[in-house]
């Protein structure tokens, strides 16, 4: 009766061997990492969403791209949309002013602008996906780590019961039930990691789709020449250039 009342998580930890304690420590570390990533990226997502809403509201109500450029110069790029706009405006001014002085700037103005915007979208995609691999790994491996701990605990419990020579239910159920704690811990670690991964992946996919649509609009505006340039190099007086399709997230993924 006293043995039954002492069974539980504390008793399981006390009688666990070194391997079981290492596995439990690994699961605890996985949980800390997953919750840290979920909280950090979740808070960053909320801040990024608010800043993006503010910038897009200003962008679509701005009288010209020159006003947008002045705002970006004053406040800086604080969201993916403003980062894309700032780099695109800088690329257009740079190519208009210096032309194709280097191999990196080869091609027409539109081609250089398209490459720059594609590079920015790639950078934003990489930044958004940082940490998601760790969440996916934790969500897929934590249940197996817990299951391994359970199998190891059941093995030792059965060996101890066999050596004692007593196979009654009260001698078997307690140690085996305690061994199942490791499986429960593994599931408790994996479930939040999987939910957080799916939520962040969905949020990133929606954001990248919006960035892709914004890139097309911005590319169109810049191609029409709504930007102040020196009179001899003004886009409207330059020779017509061939049309270049702006970058799309779906094309890069394929």
Coordinates of N, CA and C in Angstrom, one line a residue:
X1 N 0.8 -1.2 0.0 CA 0.0 0.0 0.0 C 0.9 1.3 0.0
X2 N 1.9 1.2 0.8 CA 2.8 2.3 0.8 C 3.6 2.5 -0.5
X3 N 3.9 1.4 -1.2 CA 4.5 1.5 -2.5 C 3.7 2.1 -3.5
X4 N 2.3 1.8 -3.4 CA 1.4 2.4 -4.4 C 1.3 3.9 -4.2
X5 N 1.3 4.4 -3.0 CA 1.2 5.8 -2.7 C 2.4 6.6 -3.1
X6 N 3.6 5.9 -3.2 CA 4.8 6.6 -3.6 C 5.1 6.6 -5.0
X7 N 4.3 5.8 -5.8 CA 4.5 5.8 -7.3 C 4.1 7.2 -7.9
X8 N 4.8 7.5 -8.9 CA 4.5 8.8 -9.6 C 5.7 9.3 -10.3
X9 N 5.6 10.6 -10.7 CA 6.7 11.2 -11.5 C 7.9 11.3 -10.6
X10 N 7.8 11.7 -9.3 CA 9.0 11.9 -8.5 C 9.6 10.5 -8.2
X11 N 8.8 9.5 -8.0 CA 9.4 8.2 -7.8 C 10.1 7.7 -9.1
X12 N 9.5 8.0 -10.2 CA 10.1 7.6 -11.5 C 11.4 8.2 -11.7
X13 N 11.5 9.5 -11.4 CA 12.8 10.2 -11.6 C 13.9 9.6 -10.6
X14 N 13.4 9.3 -9.4 CA 14.4 8.8 -8.4 C 14.9 7.5 -8.7
X15 N 14.1 6.6 -9.3 CA 14.6 5.3 -9.6 C 15.1 5.1 -11.0
X16 N 15.0 6.2 -11.8 CA 15.5 6.1 -13.2 C 17.0 6.0 -13.3
X17 N 17.5 5.3 -14.3 CA 18.9 5.2 -14.5 C 19.4 6.4 -15.3
X18 N 20.7 6.4 -15.6 CA 21.3 7.5 -16.3 C 20.7 7.8 -17.7
X19 N 20.5 6.8 -18.4 CA 19.9 6.9 -19.8 C 18.6 7.6 -19.7
X20 N 17.7 7.1 -18.8 CA 16.4 7.7 -18.7 C 16.4 9.2 -18.4
X21 N 17.3 9.5 -17.5 CA 17.4 10.9 -17.1 C 18.0 11.8 -18.2
X22 N 18.9 11.2 -19.0 CA 19.4 11.9 -20.2 C 18.3 12.2 -21.2
X23 N 17.5 11.2 -21.4 CA 16.4 11.3 -22.4 C 15.4 12.4 -21.9
X24 N 15.1 12.3 -20.6 CA 14.2 13.3 -20.0 C 14.8 14.7 -20.1
X25 N 16.1 14.9 -20.0 CA 16.7 16.2 -20.1 C 16.7 16.6 -21.6
X26 N 16.8 15.7 -22.5 CA 16.7 16.0 -23.9 C 15.3 16.6 -24.3
X27 N 14.3 15.9 -23.7 CA 12.9 16.3 -24.0 C 12.7 17.7 -23.4
X28 N 13.2 18.0 -22.2 CA 13.1 19.3 -21.6 C 13.8 20.3 -22.4
X29 N 14.9 20.0 -22.9 CA 15.6 21.0 -23.8 C 14.9 21.3 -25.1
X30 N 14.3 20.2 -25.7 CA 13.5 20.4 -26.9 C 12.3 21.3 -26.6
X31 N 11.7 21.1 -25.4 CA 10.5 21.9 -25.1 C 10.9 23.4 -24.9
X32 N 12.0 23.6 -24.3 CA 12.5 25.0 -24.1 C 12.8 25.7 -25.5
X33 N 13.4 24.9 -26.4 CA 13.7 25.5 -27.7 C 12.5 25.7 -28.5
X34 N 11.5 24.8 -28.5 CA 10.3 25.0 -29.3 C 9.5 26.2 -28.8
X35 N 9.3 26.3 -27.5 CA 8.5 27.4 -26.9 C 9.2 28.7 -27.1
X36 N 10.6 28.7 -27.1 CA 11.3 30.0 -27.3 C 11.1 30.4 -28.8
X37 N 11.2 29.4 -29.7 CA 11.0 29.8 -31.1 C 9.6 30.2 -31.4
X38 N 8.6 29.6 -30.8 CA 7.2 29.9 -31.0 C 6.9 31.3 -30.5
X39 N 7.4 31.6 -29.3 CA 7.2 33.0 -28.7 C 7.9 34.0 -29.5
X40 N 9.2 33.8 -29.8 CA 10.0 34.8 -30.5 C 9.4 35.1 -31.9
X41 N 9.1 34.0 -32.7 CA 8.6 34.2 -34.0 C 7.2 34.7 -34.0
X42 N 6.4 34.3 -33.0 CA 5.0 34.8 -32.9 C 5.0 36.3 -32.6
X43 N 5.8 36.7 -31.7 CA 5.8 38.2 -31.4 C 6.3 39.0 -32.6
X44 N 7.4 38.4 -33.2 CA 7.9 39.1 -34.4 C 6.9 39.2 -35.5
X45 N 6.1 38.1 -35.7 CA 5.1 38.1 -36.7 C 4.0 39.2 -36.4
X46 N 3.6 39.4 -35.2 CA 2.6 40.4 -34.8 C 3.2 41.8 -35.1
X47 N 4.4 42.0 -34.7 CA 5.1 43.3 -34.9 C 5.2 43.6 -36.4
X48 N 5.6 42.6 -37.1 CA 5.8 42.7 -38.6 C 4.5 43.0 -39.3
X49 N 3.4 42.4 -38.8 CA 2.1 42.6 -39.4 C 1.6 44.0 -39.2
X50 N 1.9 44.5 -38.0 CA 1.4 45.9 -37.7 C 2.3 46.9 -38.5
X51 N 3.6 46.7 -38.6 CA 4.4 47.6 -39.3 C 4.1 47.6 -40.8
X52 N 3.8 46.4 -41.3 CA 3.5 46.2 -42.7 C 2.2 46.9 -43.1
X53 N 1.2 46.8 -42.2 CA -0.1 47.5 -42.4 C 0.1 49.0 -42.4
X54 N 1.0 49.5 -41.5 CA 1.2 51.0 -41.5 C 1.9 51.4 -42.8
X55 N 2.9 50.7 -43.2 CA 3.7 51.1 -44.4 C 2.8 51.0 -45.6
X56 N 2.1 49.9 -45.8 CA 1.2 49.8 -47.0 C 0.1 50.8 -47.0
X57 N -0.4 51.2 -45.9 CA -1.4 52.3 -45.8 C -0.7 53.6 -46.3
X58 N 0.5 53.9 -45.9 CA 1.2 55.1 -46.4 C 1.5 54.9 -47.9
X59 N 2.0 53.8 -48.3 CA 2.4 53.6 -49.7 C 1.3 53.8 -50.6
X60 N 0.1 53.2 -50.4 CA -1.0 53.4 -51.4 C -1.6 54.7 -51.3
X61 N -1.4 55.5 -50.3 CA -1.9 56.9 -50.2 C -0.8 57.9 -50.5
X62 N 0.4 57.5 -50.8 CA 1.4 58.5 -51.2 C 1.2 59.1 -52.5
X63 N 1.5 60.4 -52.7 CA 1.3 61.0 -54.0 C 2.2 60.5 -55.1
X64 N 3.4 60.0 -54.7 CA 4.4 59.6 -55.7 C 5.4 58.7 -55.0
X65 N 6.2 58.0 -55.8 CA 7.3 57.2 -55.3 C 8.4 58.0 -54.6
X66 N 8.5 59.3 -55.0 CA 9.4 60.2 -54.4 C 9.1 60.4 -52.9
X67 N 7.8 60.5 -52.7 CA 7.3 60.6 -51.3 C 7.6 59.4 -50.5
X68 N 7.5 58.2 -51.1 CA 7.8 57.0 -50.5 C 9.3 56.9 -50.2
X69 N 10.1 57.3 -51.1 CA 11.5 57.3 -50.9 C 12.0 58.2 -49.8
X70 N 11.3 59.4 -49.7 CA 11.6 60.3 -48.6 C 11.2 59.7 -47.3
X71 N 10.1 59.1 -47.2 CA 9.6 58.4 -46.0 C 10.6 57.3 -45.6
X72 N 11.0 56.5 -46.5 CA 12.0 55.4 -46.2 C 13.3 56.0 -45.8
X73 N 13.8 57.1 -46.3 CA 15.0 57.7 -45.9 C 14.9 58.2 -44.5
X74 N 13.7 58.7 -44.1 CA 13.6 59.3 -42.8 C 13.4 58.2 -41.7
X75 N 12.6 57.2 -42.0 CA 12.2 56.2 -41.0 C 13.0 54.9 -41.2
X76 N 13.5 54.6 -42.4 CA 14.1 53.3 -42.6 C 13.2 52.2 -42.9
X77 N 13.7 51.1 -43.4 CA 12.9 49.9 -43.7 C 12.6 49.1 -42.4
X78 N 11.4 48.9 -42.0 CA 11.0 48.3 -40.8 C 10.2 47.0 -41.0
X79 N 9.9 46.7 -42.2 CA 9.1 45.5 -42.5 C 9.5 45.0 -43.9
X80 N 9.0 43.8 -44.3 CA 9.4 43.2 -45.6 C 9.0 44.1 -46.7
X81 N 7.9 44.7 -46.7 CA 7.4 45.6 -47.8 C 8.2 46.8 -47.9
X82 N 8.5 47.5 -46.8 CA 9.4 48.7 -46.9 C 10.8 48.3 -47.3
X83 N 11.3 47.1 -46.9 CA 12.6 46.7 -47.3 C 12.7 46.5 -48.8
X84 N 11.6 45.8 -49.3 CA 11.6 45.6 -50.8 C 11.5 46.9 -51.5
X85 N 10.7 47.9 -51.1 CA 10.5 49.1 -51.7 C 11.8 49.9 -51.7
X86 N 12.5 49.9 -50.5 CA 13.7 50.7 -50.4 C 14.8 50.1 -51.3
X87 N 15.0 48.8 -51.4 CA 16.0 48.2 -52.2 C 15.7 48.4 -53.7
X88 N 14.4 48.4 -54.1 CA 14.0 48.6 -55.5 C 14.3 50.0 -55.9
X89 N 13.9 51.0 -55.0 CA 14.2 52.4 -55.4 C 15.7 52.7 -55.5
X90 N 16.4 52.1 -54.6 CA 17.9 52.3 -54.6 C 18.5 51.7 -55.9
X91 N 18.0 50.5 -56.2 CA 18.5 49.8 -57.4 C 18.2 50.6 -58.7
X92 N 17.0 51.2 -58.8 CA 16.7 51.9 -59.9 C 17.5 53.2 -60.0
X93 N 17.7 53.9 -58.9 CA 18.5 55.1 -58.9 C 20.0 54.8 -59.3
X94 N 20.4 53.7 -58.7 CA 21.8 53.3 -58.9 C 22.1 53.0 -60.4
X95 N 21.2 52.2 -61.0 CA 21.4 51.8 -62.4 C 21.2 53.0 -63.3
X96 N 20.3 53.9 -63.0 CA 20.1 55.1 -63.8 C 21.3 56.0 -63.7
X97 N 21.9 56.1 -62.6 CA 23.1 57.0 -62.4 C 24.4 56.4 -62.9
X98 N 24.6 55.2 -62.7 CA 25.9 54.6 -63.0 C 25.9 53.6 -64.2
X99 N 24.7 53.2 -64.6 CA 24.6 52.3 -65.7 C 25.2 50.9 -65.4
X100 N 25.8 50.2 -66.4 CA 26.3 48.9 -66.2 C 27.8 48.9 -66.0
X101 N 28.3 49.5 -64.9 CA 29.7 49.6 -64.7 C 30.3 48.2 -64.3
X102 N 29.5 47.4 -63.7 CA 30.0 46.1 -63.2 C 29.1 45.0 -63.8
X103 N 29.6 43.7 -63.7 CA 28.9 42.6 -64.2 C 27.6 42.4 -63.4
X104 N 27.6 42.7 -62.2 CA 26.4 42.6 -61.3 C 25.3 43.4 -61.8
X105 N 25.6 44.5 -62.5 CA 24.6 45.5 -63.0 C 24.3 45.3 -64.5
X106 N 24.8 44.2 -65.1 CA 24.6 44.0 -66.5 C 23.1 43.9 -66.9
X107 N 22.8 44.2 -68.1 CA 21.4 44.2 -68.6 C 20.7 45.5 -68.5
X108 N 19.4 45.5 -68.9 CA 18.7 46.7 -68.9 C 18.3 47.1 -67.4
X109 N 17.7 48.3 -67.3 CA 17.3 48.8 -66.0 C 16.3 47.9 -65.4
X110 N 15.3 47.4 -66.2 CA 14.3 46.6 -65.7 C 14.8 45.2 -65.3
X111 N 15.8 44.7 -66.0 CA 16.4 43.4 -65.6 C 17.1 43.5 -64.3
X112 N 17.9 44.6 -64.2 CA 18.6 44.8 -62.9 C 17.6 45.0 -61.7
X113 N 16.5 45.7 -62.0 CA 15.5 45.9 -61.0 C 14.9 44.6 -60.6
X114 N 14.6 43.7 -61.6 CA 14.0 42.5 -61.3 C 14.9 41.5 -60.5
X115 N 16.2 41.5 -60.8 CA 17.1 40.7 -60.1 C 17.2 41.2 -58.6
X116 N 17.2 42.5 -58.5 CA 17.3 43.1 -57.1 C 16.1 42.7 -56.3
X117 N 14.9 42.8 -56.8 CA 13.7 42.5 -56.1 C 13.6 41.0 -55.8
X118 N 14.1 40.2 -56.7 CA 14.1 38.7 -56.5 C 15.1 38.4 -55.3
X119 N 16.2 39.1 -55.3 CA 17.2 38.8 -54.2 C 16.6 39.2 -52.9
X120 N 15.9 40.3 -52.8 CA 15.3 40.8 -51.6 C 14.2 39.8 -51.1
X121 N 13.4 39.3 -52.0 CA 12.4 38.3 -51.7 C 13.0 37.0 -51.2
X122 N 14.1 36.6 -51.8 CA 14.8 35.4 -51.3 C 15.3 35.7 -49.9
X123 N 15.9 36.8 -49.6 CA 16.4 37.1 -48.3 C 15.2 37.1 -47.2
X124 N 14.1 37.7 -47.6 CA 13.0 37.7 -46.7 C 12.4 36.3 -46.4
X125 N 12.4 35.5 -47.5 CA 12.0 34.1 -47.3 C 12.9 33.3 -46.4
X126 N 14.2 33.5 -46.5 CA 15.1 32.9 -45.7 C 15.0 33.3 -44.2
X127 N 14.8 34.6 -44.0 CA 14.6 35.2 -42.7 C 13.3 34.6 -42.0
X128 N 12.3 34.5 -42.8 CA 11.0 34.0 -42.2 C 11.1 32.5 -41.9
X129 N 11.9 31.7 -42.6 CA 12.0 30.3 -42.4 C 13.0 29.9 -41.4
X130 N 13.8 30.9 -40.9 CA 14.8 30.6 -39.8 C 14.0 30.0 -38.6
X131 N 14.5 28.9 -38.1 CA 13.9 28.3 -36.9 C 12.8 27.2 -37.2
X132 N 12.2 27.3 -38.4 CA 11.2 26.4 -38.6 C 11.7 24.9 -38.8
X133 N 12.9 24.7 -39.2 CA 13.4 23.4 -39.3 C 13.6 22.8 -37.9
X134 N 14.0 23.6 -37.0 CA 14.1 23.1 -35.6 C 12.8 22.7 -35.0
X135 N 11.8 23.5 -35.3 CA 10.4 23.2 -34.8 C 9.9 21.9 -35.5
X136 N 10.1 21.7 -36.8 CA 9.7 20.5 -37.4 C 10.4 19.3 -36.9
X137 N 11.7 19.4 -36.6 CA 12.5 18.3 -36.1 C 12.0 17.9 -34.7
X138 N 11.8 18.9 -33.9 CA 11.3 18.6 -32.5 C 9.9 17.9 -32.6
X139 N 9.0 18.5 -33.4 CA 7.7 17.9 -33.5 C 7.7 16.4 -34.0
X140 N 8.7 16.1 -34.9 CA 8.7 14.7 -35.4 C 9.5 13.7 -34.6
X141 N 10.5 14.2 -33.8 CA 11.3 13.3 -33.1 C 11.0 13.2 -31.6
X142 N 10.4 14.2 -31.0 CA 10.1 14.1 -29.6 C 9.2 12.9 -29.2
X143 N 8.2 12.5 -29.9 CA 7.4 11.3 -29.5 C 8.3 10.0 -29.6
X144 N 9.2 9.9 -30.5 CA 10.1 8.8 -30.5 C 11.1 8.7 -29.4
X145 N 11.6 9.9 -29.0 CA 12.5 10.0 -27.8 C 11.7 9.5 -26.6
X146 N 10.5 10.0 -26.4 CA 9.7 9.6 -25.3 C 9.4 8.1 -25.4
X147 N 9.1 7.6 -26.6 CA 8.8 6.1 -26.7 C 10.0 5.3 -26.4
X148 N 11.2 5.8 -26.8 CA 12.4 5.0 -26.4 C 12.6 5.0 -24.9
X149 N 12.3 6.1 -24.2 CA 12.4 6.1 -22.8 C 11.4 5.1 -22.2
X150 N 10.2 5.1 -22.7 CA 9.2 4.1 -22.2 C 9.7 2.7 -22.4
X151 N 10.1 2.3 -23.6 CA 10.6 1.0 -23.8 C 11.8 0.6 -22.9
X152 N 12.7 1.6 -22.7 CA 13.8 1.3 -21.7 C 13.3 1.1 -20.3
X153 N 12.3 1.9 -19.9 CA 11.8 1.8 -18.5 C 11.0 0.5 -18.3
X154 N 10.2 0.1 -19.3 CA 9.5 -1.2 -19.3 C 10.5 -2.3 -19.2
X155 N 11.5 -2.3 -20.0 CA 12.5 -3.3 -20.0 C 13.1 -3.5 -18.6
X156 N 13.5 -2.4 -18.0 CA 14.1 -2.5 -16.6 C 13.1 -3.0 -15.6
X157 N 11.9 -2.5 -15.7 CA 10.8 -2.9 -14.8 C 10.6 -4.4 -14.9
X158 N 10.5 -5.0 -16.1 CA 10.3 -6.4 -16.3 C 11.4 -7.2 -15.8
X159 N 12.6 -6.7 -16.0 CA 13.8 -7.4 -15.5 C 13.8 -7.5 -14.0
X160 N 13.5 -6.4 -13.3 CA 13.4 -6.3 -11.9 C 12.4 -7.2 -11.3
X161 N 11.2 -7.3 -12.0 CA 10.1 -8.1 -11.5 C 10.5 -9.6 -11.7
X162 N 11.2 -9.9 -12.8 CA 11.6 -11.3 -13.0 C 12.6 -11.7 -12.0
X163 N 13.5 -10.9 -11.6 CA 14.5 -11.2 -10.6 C 13.9 -11.3 -9.2
X164 N 12.9 -10.6 -9.0 CA 12.2 -10.7 -7.6 C 11.4 -11.9 -7.5
X165 N 10.9 -12.5 -8.6 CA 10.1 -13.7 -8.6 C 8.7 -13.5 -8.3
X166 N 8.2 -12.2 -8.2 CA 6.9 -11.9 -7.9 C 6.2 -11.2 -9.1
X167 N 5.2 -11.9 -9.7 CA 4.6 -11.4 -10.9 C 3.1 -10.9 -10.7
X168 N 2.8 -10.5 -9.5 CA 1.4 -10.1 -9.3 C 1.2 -8.7 -10.0
X169 N -0.1 -8.4 -10.1 CA -0.5 -7.2 -10.8 C 0.0 -5.9 -10.2
X170 N 0.0 -5.9 -8.9 CA 0.5 -4.7 -8.2 C 2.0 -4.5 -8.4
X171 N 2.7 -5.5 -8.6 CA 4.2 -5.4 -8.9 C 4.5 -5.1 -10.3
X172 N 3.6 -5.4 -11.2 CA 3.8 -5.1 -12.7 C 3.3 -3.8 -13.1
X173 N 2.0 -3.5 -12.6 CA 1.3 -2.3 -13.1 C 2.1 -1.0 -12.8
X174 N 2.6 -0.9 -11.5 CA 3.2 0.3 -11.1 C 4.4 0.7 -11.9
X175 N 5.5 -0.1 -12.0 CA 6.6 0.2 -12.8 C 6.4 0.5 -14.3
X176 N 5.5 -0.4 -14.8 CA 5.2 -0.2 -16.3 C 4.4 1.1 -16.5
X177 N 3.5 1.4 -15.6 CA 2.8 2.7 -15.7 C 3.7 3.9 -15.5
X178 N 4.7 3.8 -14.7 CA 5.6 4.9 -14.5 C 6.4 5.1 -15.8
X179 N 6.8 4.0 -16.5 CA 7.5 4.0 -17.7 C 6.8 4.8 -18.8
X180 N 5.5 4.7 -18.8 CA 4.7 5.4 -19.8 C 4.8 7.0 -19.6
X181 N 5.3 7.4 -18.5 CA 5.5 8.9 -18.3 C 6.3 9.5 -19.4
X182 N 7.3 8.7 -19.9 CA 8.2 9.2 -20.9 C 7.5 9.5 -22.2
X183 N 6.6 8.6 -22.6 CA 5.8 8.8 -23.8 C 4.9 10.0 -23.7
X184 N 4.3 10.2 -22.5 CA 3.5 11.4 -22.3 C 4.3 12.7 -22.4
X185 N 5.5 12.7 -21.8 CA 6.4 13.8 -21.9 C 6.7 14.1 -23.4
X186 N 7.0 13.0 -24.1 CA 7.4 13.2 -25.5 C 6.2 13.8 -26.3
X187 N 5.0 13.4 -26.0 CA 3.9 14.0 -26.7 C 3.6 15.4 -26.3
X188 N 3.8 15.7 -25.0 CA 3.6 17.1 -24.5 C 4.6 18.0 -25.2
X189 N 5.8 17.5 -25.5 CA 6.8 18.4 -26.2 C 6.5 18.5 -27.7
X190 N 6.0 17.4 -28.3 CA 5.8 17.4 -29.8 C 4.6 18.2 -30.2
X191 N 3.5 18.1 -29.4 CA 2.2 18.7 -29.9 C 2.3 20.3 -30.0
X192 N 2.9 21.0 -29.1 CA 3.0 22.5 -29.3 C 4.0 22.8 -30.4
X193 N 5.0 22.0 -30.6 CA 6.0 22.2 -31.7 C 5.3 22.1 -33.1
X194 N 4.5 21.0 -33.2 CA 3.8 20.8 -34.5 C 2.8 21.9 -34.7
X195 N 2.0 22.3 -33.7 CA 1.0 23.4 -33.9 C 1.7 24.7 -34.2
X196 N 2.8 25.0 -33.5 CA 3.5 26.2 -33.8 C 4.1 26.2 -35.2
X197 N 4.6 25.1 -35.6 CA 5.2 25.0 -37.0 C 4.2 25.2 -38.0
X198 N 3.0 24.6 -37.9 CA 1.9 24.8 -38.9 C 1.4 26.2 -38.9
X199 N 1.3 26.8 -37.7 CA 0.8 28.2 -37.7 C 1.8 29.1 -38.3
X200 N 3.1 29.0 -38.0 CA 4.1 29.9 -38.6 C 4.3 29.7 -40.1
X201 N 4.2 28.4 -40.5 CA 4.3 28.1 -41.9 C 3.2 28.8 -42.7
X202 N 2.0 28.7 -42.2 CA 0.8 29.3 -42.8 C 0.9 30.8 -42.9
X203 N 1.4 31.4 -41.7 CA 1.5 32.8 -41.7 C 2.6 33.3 -42.7
X204 N 3.7 32.6 -42.8 CA 4.7 32.9 -43.8 C 4.3 32.8 -45.2
X205 N 3.5 31.8 -45.5 CA 3.0 31.6 -46.8 C 2.1 32.7 -47.3
X206 N 1.2 33.2 -46.3 CA 0.3 34.3 -46.6 C 1.1 35.6 -46.8
X207 N 2.1 35.8 -46.0 CA 2.9 37.0 -46.1 C 3.7 37.0 -47.4
X208 N 4.3 35.9 -47.8 CA 5.1 35.8 -49.0 C 4.2 36.0 -50.2
X209 N 2.9 35.6 -50.2 CA 2.0 35.8 -51.3 C 1.7 37.3 -51.4
X210 N 1.5 38.0 -50.3 CA 1.3 39.4 -50.3 C 2.5 40.2 -50.8
X211 N 3.7 39.7 -50.4 CA 5.0 40.4 -50.9 C 5.1 40.2 -52.4
X212 N 4.7 39.0 -52.9 CA 4.8 38.7 -54.3 C 3.9 39.7 -55.1
X213 N 2.6 39.9 -54.6 CA 1.7 40.8 -55.2 C 2.2 42.2 -55.2
X214 N 2.8 42.6 -54.0 CA 3.3 44.0 -53.9 C 4.5 44.2 -54.8
X215 N 5.3 43.1 -55.0 CA 6.5 43.3 -55.9 C 6.0 43.6 -57.3
X216 N 4.9 42.9 -57.8 CA 4.4 43.2 -59.1 C 3.9 44.6 -59.3
X217 N 3.2 45.1 -58.2 CA 2.7 46.5 -58.3 C 3.9 47.4 -58.3
X218 N 4.8 47.2 -57.4 CA 6.0 48.1 -57.3 C 6.8 48.1 -58.6
X219 N 7.0 46.9 -59.2 CA 7.7 46.8 -60.4 C 7.0 47.6 -61.6
X220 N 5.7 47.5 -61.6 CA 5.0 48.2 -62.6 C 5.1 49.7 -62.4
X221 N 5.0 50.2 -61.2 CA 5.2 51.7 -61.0 C 6.6 52.1 -61.3
X222 N 7.6 51.4 -61.0 CA 9.0 51.8 -61.3 C 9.2 51.7 -62.8
X223 N 8.6 50.8 -63.5 CA 8.8 50.6 -64.9 C 8.2 51.8 -65.7
X224 N 7.1 52.4 -65.1 CA 6.4 53.5 -65.7 C 7.2 54.8 -65.5
X225 N 8.2 54.8 -64.7 CA 9.1 56.0 -64.5 C 8.6 57.0 -63.5
X226 N 7.8 56.6 -62.5 CA 7.4 57.5 -61.5 C 8.5 57.8 -60.5
X227 N 9.6 58.3 -60.9 CA 10.7 58.6 -60.1 C 11.5 59.7 -60.7
X228 N 11.9 60.6 -59.8 CA 12.7 61.8 -60.3 C 14.1 61.3 -60.8
X229 N 14.5 61.7 -61.9 CA 15.8 61.3 -62.4 C 16.4 62.5 -63.2
X230 N 17.7 62.6 -63.4 CA 18.3 63.7 -64.1 C 17.6 63.8 -65.5
X231 N 17.4 65.0 -66.1 CA 16.7 65.2 -67.3 C 17.3 64.4 -68.5
X232 N 18.6 64.3 -68.5 CA 19.2 63.5 -69.6 C 19.1 62.0 -69.5
X233 N 18.7 61.6 -68.2 CA 18.6 60.1 -68.0 C 17.2 59.8 -67.5
X234 N 16.2 60.7 -67.7 CA 14.9 60.4 -67.2 C 14.3 59.2 -67.9
X235 N 13.6 58.3 -67.2 CA 13.1 57.1 -67.8 C 12.2 57.3 -69.0
X236 N 11.4 58.5 -68.9 CA 10.4 58.7 -69.9 C 11.1 59.1 -71.3
X237 N 12.3 59.7 -71.2 CA 13.0 60.1 -72.4 C 14.0 59.0 -72.9
X238 N 14.1 58.0 -72.2 CA 15.1 56.9 -72.6 C 14.4 56.0 -73.6
X239 N 15.3 55.3 -74.3 CA 14.8 54.4 -75.3 C 13.9 53.3 -74.7
X240 N 12.9 52.8 -75.4 CA 12.1 51.7 -74.8 C 12.9 50.5 -74.5
X241 N 12.6 49.9 -73.4 CA 13.3 48.7 -73.0 C 12.3 47.5 -73.0
X242 N 12.9 46.4 -73.2 CA 12.0 45.2 -73.3 C 11.4 44.9 -71.9
X243 N 10.2 44.4 -71.9 CA 9.6 44.1 -70.6 C 10.2 42.9 -69.9
X244 N 10.3 43.0 -68.6 CA 10.9 41.9 -67.8 C 9.9 41.6 -66.8
X245 N 9.6 40.3 -66.6 CA 8.6 39.9 -65.6 C 9.2 39.9 -64.3
X246 N 8.6 40.6 -63.3 CA 9.1 40.7 -61.9 C 9.1 39.3 -61.3
X247 N 9.9 39.1 -60.2 CA 10.0 37.8 -59.6 C 8.7 37.4 -58.9
X248 N 8.5 36.1 -58.9 CA 7.3 35.5 -58.2 C 7.8 34.4 -57.3
X249 N 7.1 34.3 -56.2 CA 7.5 33.3 -55.2 C 7.3 31.9 -55.8
X250 N 6.2 31.7 -56.5 CA 5.8 30.4 -57.0 C 6.8 29.9 -58.1
X251 N 7.4 30.9 -58.9 CA 8.3 30.5 -59.9 C 9.6 30.1 -59.2
X252 N 10.1 30.8 -58.1 CA 11.3 30.4 -57.5 C 11.1 29.0 -56.8
X253 N 9.9 28.8 -56.3 CA 9.7 27.5 -55.6 C 9.8 26.4 -56.5
X254 N 9.3 26.6 -57.8 CA 9.3 25.5 -58.8 C 10.7 25.2 -59.2

